[in-house]
PDB file of C-alpha atoms in Angstrom:
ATOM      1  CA  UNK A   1     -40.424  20.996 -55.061  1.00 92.00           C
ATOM      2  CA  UNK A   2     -37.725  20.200 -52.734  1.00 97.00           C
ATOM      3  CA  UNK A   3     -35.022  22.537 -51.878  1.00 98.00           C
ATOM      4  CA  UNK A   4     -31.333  21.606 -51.116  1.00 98.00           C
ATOM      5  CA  UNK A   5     -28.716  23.300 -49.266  1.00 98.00           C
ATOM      6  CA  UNK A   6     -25.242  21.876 -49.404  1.00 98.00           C
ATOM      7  CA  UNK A   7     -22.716  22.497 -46.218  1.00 98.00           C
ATOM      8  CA  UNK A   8     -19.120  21.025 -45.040  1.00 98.00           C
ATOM      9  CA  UNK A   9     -16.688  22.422 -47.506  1.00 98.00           C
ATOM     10  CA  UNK A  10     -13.682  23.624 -47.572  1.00 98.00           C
ATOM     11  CA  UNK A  11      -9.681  23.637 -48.233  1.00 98.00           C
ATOM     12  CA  UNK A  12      -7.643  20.575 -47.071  1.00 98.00           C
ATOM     13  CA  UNK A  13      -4.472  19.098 -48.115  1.00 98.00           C
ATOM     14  CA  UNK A  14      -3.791  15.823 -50.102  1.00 98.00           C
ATOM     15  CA  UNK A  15      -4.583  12.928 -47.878  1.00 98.00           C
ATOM     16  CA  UNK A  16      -7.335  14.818 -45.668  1.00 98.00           C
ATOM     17  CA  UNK A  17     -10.647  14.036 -45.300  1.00 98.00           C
ATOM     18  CA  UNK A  18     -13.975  16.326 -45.496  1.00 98.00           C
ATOM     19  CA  UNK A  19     -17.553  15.773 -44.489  1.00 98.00           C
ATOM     20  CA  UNK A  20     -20.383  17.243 -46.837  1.00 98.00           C
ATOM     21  CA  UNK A  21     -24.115  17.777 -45.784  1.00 98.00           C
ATOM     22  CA  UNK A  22     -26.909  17.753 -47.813  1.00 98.00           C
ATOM     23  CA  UNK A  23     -30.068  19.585 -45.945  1.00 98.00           C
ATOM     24  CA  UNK A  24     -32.970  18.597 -48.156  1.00 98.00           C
ATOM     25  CA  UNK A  25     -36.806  20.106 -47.326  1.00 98.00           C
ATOM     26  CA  UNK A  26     -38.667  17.251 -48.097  1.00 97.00           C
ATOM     27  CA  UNK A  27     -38.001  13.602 -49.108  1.00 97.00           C
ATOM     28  CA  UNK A  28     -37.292  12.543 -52.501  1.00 97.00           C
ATOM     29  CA  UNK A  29     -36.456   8.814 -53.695  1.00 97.00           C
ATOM     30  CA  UNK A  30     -33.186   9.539 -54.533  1.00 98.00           C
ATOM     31  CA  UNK A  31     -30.377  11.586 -53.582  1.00 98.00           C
ATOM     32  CA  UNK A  32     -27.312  11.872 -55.889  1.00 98.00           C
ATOM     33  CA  UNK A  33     -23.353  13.965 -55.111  1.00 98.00           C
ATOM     34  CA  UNK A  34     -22.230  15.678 -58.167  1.00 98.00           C
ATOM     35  CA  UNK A  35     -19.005  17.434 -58.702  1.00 98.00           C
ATOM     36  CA  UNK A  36     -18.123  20.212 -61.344  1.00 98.00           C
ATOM     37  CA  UNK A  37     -14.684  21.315 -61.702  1.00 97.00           C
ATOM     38  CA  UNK A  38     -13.026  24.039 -64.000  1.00 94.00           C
ATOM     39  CA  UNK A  39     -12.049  22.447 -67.616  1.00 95.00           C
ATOM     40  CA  UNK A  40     -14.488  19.566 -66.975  1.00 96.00           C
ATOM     41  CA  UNK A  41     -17.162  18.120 -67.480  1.00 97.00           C
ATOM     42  CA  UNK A  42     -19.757  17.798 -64.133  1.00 97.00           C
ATOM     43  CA  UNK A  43     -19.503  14.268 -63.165  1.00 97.00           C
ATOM     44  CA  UNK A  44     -21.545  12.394 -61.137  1.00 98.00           C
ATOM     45  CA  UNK A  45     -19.528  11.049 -57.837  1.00 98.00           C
ATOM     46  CA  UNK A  46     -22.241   8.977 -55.836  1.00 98.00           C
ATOM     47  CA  UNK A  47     -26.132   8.136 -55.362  1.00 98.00           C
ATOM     48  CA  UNK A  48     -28.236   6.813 -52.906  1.00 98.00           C
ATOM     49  CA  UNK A  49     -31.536   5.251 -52.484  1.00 98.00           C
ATOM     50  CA  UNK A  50     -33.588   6.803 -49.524  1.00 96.00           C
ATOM     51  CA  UNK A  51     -35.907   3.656 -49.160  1.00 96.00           C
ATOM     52  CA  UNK A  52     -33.362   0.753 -48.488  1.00 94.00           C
ATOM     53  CA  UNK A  53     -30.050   2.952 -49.142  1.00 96.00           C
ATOM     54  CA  UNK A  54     -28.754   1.191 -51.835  1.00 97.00           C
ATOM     55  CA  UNK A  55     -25.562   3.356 -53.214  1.00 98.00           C
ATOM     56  CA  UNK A  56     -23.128   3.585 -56.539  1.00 98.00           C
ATOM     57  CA  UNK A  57     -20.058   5.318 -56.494  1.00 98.00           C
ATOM     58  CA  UNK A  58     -17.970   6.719 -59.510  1.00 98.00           C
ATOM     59  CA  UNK A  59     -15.144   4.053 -60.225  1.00 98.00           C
ATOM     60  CA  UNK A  60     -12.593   7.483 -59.228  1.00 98.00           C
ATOM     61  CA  UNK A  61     -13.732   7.779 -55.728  1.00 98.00           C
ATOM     62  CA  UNK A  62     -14.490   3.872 -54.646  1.00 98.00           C
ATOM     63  CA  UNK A  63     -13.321   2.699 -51.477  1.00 98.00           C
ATOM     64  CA  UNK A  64     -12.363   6.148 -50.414  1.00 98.00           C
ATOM     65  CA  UNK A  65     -15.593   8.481 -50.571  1.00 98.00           C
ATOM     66  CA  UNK A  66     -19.076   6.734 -48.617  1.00 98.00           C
ATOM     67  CA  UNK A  67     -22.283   8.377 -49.313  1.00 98.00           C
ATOM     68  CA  UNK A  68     -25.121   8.246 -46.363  1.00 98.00           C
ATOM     69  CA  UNK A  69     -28.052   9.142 -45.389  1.00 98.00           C
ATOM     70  CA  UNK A  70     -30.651  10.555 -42.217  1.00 96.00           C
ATOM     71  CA  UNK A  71     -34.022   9.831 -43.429  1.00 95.00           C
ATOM     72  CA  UNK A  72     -35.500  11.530 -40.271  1.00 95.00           C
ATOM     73  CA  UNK A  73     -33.392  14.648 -40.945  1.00 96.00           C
ATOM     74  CA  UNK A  74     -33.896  14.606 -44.809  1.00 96.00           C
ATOM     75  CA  UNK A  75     -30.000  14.466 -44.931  1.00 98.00           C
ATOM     76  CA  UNK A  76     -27.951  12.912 -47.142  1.00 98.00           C
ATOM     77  CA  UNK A  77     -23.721  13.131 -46.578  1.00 98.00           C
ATOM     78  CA  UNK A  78     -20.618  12.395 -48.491  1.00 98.00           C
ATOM     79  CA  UNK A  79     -17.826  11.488 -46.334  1.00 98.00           C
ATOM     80  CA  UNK A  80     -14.631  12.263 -48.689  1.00 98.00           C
ATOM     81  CA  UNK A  81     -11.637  10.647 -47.173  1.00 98.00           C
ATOM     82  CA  UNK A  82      -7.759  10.598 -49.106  1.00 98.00           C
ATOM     83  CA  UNK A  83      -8.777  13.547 -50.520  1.00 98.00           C
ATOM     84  CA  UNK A  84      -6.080  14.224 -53.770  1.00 98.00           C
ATOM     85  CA  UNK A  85      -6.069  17.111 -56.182  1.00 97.00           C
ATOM     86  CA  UNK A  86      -8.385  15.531 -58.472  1.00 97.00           C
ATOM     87  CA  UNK A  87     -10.993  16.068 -56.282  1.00 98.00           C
ATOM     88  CA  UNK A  88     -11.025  19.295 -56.341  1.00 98.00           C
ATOM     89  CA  UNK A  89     -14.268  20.681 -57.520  1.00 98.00           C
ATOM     90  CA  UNK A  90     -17.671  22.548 -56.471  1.00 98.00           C
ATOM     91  CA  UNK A  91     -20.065  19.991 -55.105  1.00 98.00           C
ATOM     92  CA  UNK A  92     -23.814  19.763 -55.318  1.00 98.00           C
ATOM     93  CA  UNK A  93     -26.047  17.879 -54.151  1.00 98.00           C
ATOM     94  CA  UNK A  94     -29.246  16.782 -56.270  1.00 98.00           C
ATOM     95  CA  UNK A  95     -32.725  15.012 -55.366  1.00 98.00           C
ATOM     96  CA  UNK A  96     -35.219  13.429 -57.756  1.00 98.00           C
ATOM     97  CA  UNK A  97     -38.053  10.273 -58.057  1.00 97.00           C
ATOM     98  CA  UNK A  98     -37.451   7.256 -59.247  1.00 95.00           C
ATOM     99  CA  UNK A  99     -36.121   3.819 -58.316  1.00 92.00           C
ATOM    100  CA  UNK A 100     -33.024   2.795 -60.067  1.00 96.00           C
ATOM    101  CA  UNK A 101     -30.964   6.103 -58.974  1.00 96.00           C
ATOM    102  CA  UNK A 102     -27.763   5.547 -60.723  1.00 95.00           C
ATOM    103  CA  UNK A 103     -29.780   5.198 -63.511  1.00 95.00           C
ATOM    104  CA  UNK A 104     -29.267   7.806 -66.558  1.00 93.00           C
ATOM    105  CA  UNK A 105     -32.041   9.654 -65.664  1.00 94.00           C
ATOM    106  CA  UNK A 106     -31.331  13.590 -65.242  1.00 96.00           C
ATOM    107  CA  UNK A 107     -31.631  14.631 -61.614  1.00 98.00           C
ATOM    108  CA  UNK A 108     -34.592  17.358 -60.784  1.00 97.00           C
ATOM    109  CA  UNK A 109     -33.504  19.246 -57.804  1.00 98.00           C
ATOM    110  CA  UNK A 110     -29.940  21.107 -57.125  1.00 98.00           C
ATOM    111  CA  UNK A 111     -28.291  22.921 -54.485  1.00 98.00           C
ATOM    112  CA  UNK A 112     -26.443  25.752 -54.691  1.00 98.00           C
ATOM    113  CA  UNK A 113     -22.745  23.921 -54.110  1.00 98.00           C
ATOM    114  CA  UNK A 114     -20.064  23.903 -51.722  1.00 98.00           C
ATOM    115  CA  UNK A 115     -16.031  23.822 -52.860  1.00 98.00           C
ATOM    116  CA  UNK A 116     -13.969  21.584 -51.823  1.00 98.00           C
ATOM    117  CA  UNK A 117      -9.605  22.510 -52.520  1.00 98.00           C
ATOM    118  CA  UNK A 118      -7.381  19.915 -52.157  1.00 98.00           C
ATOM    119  CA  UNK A 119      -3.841  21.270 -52.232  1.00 97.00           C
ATOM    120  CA  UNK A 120      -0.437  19.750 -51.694  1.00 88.00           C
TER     121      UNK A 120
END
């Protein structure tokens, strides 16, 4: 079982940047930021491999959103940079085995979500 708790939301305006944490209680091979806003469908914005790091992105948020990792603090962070209103959403963070993360393999483990509002 592994227990997430996501941090680092918030309200910014179009063009800002944000920094989400991930606290996880215990290692899992991969970590994974999804996003779920009203109207839509929950989409998955970026994963990363916790042996080697390896990470995919959504096309949307390429070259503007980096997902990371602290192995030794069993942390995992999305930093969200020229924010627009289309990112607007809740965020979670989710954990489960396996070794091709990006893979479409349904995630095990969520957190409870943090918002992030972008406004203009």
């Amino acid at each position: 079982q592994v227990q997430l708790v996501e941090s680092g939301g918030g309200s910014v305006q179009a063009g800002g940047s944000l920094r989400l944490s991930c606290a996880a209680s215990r290692r899992s091979d991969c970590m994974a930021w999804f996003r779920h806003a009203p109207g839509k469908e929950r989409e998955r914005v970026a994963t990363i491999r916790t042996s080697g790091g390896s990470t995919t992105y959504t096309d949307s948020v390429k070259g503007r959103f980096t997902i990371s990792r602290d192995n030794a603090k069993n942390t995992v962070y999305l930093q969200m940079n020229s924010l627009n209103a289309e990112d607007t959403a809740r965020y979670y963070c989710a954990a489960r085995s396996g070794e091709i993360c990006h893979a479409q393999v349904a995630y095990t483990y969520w957190g409870q979500g943090t918002q992030v509002t972008v406004s203009s």
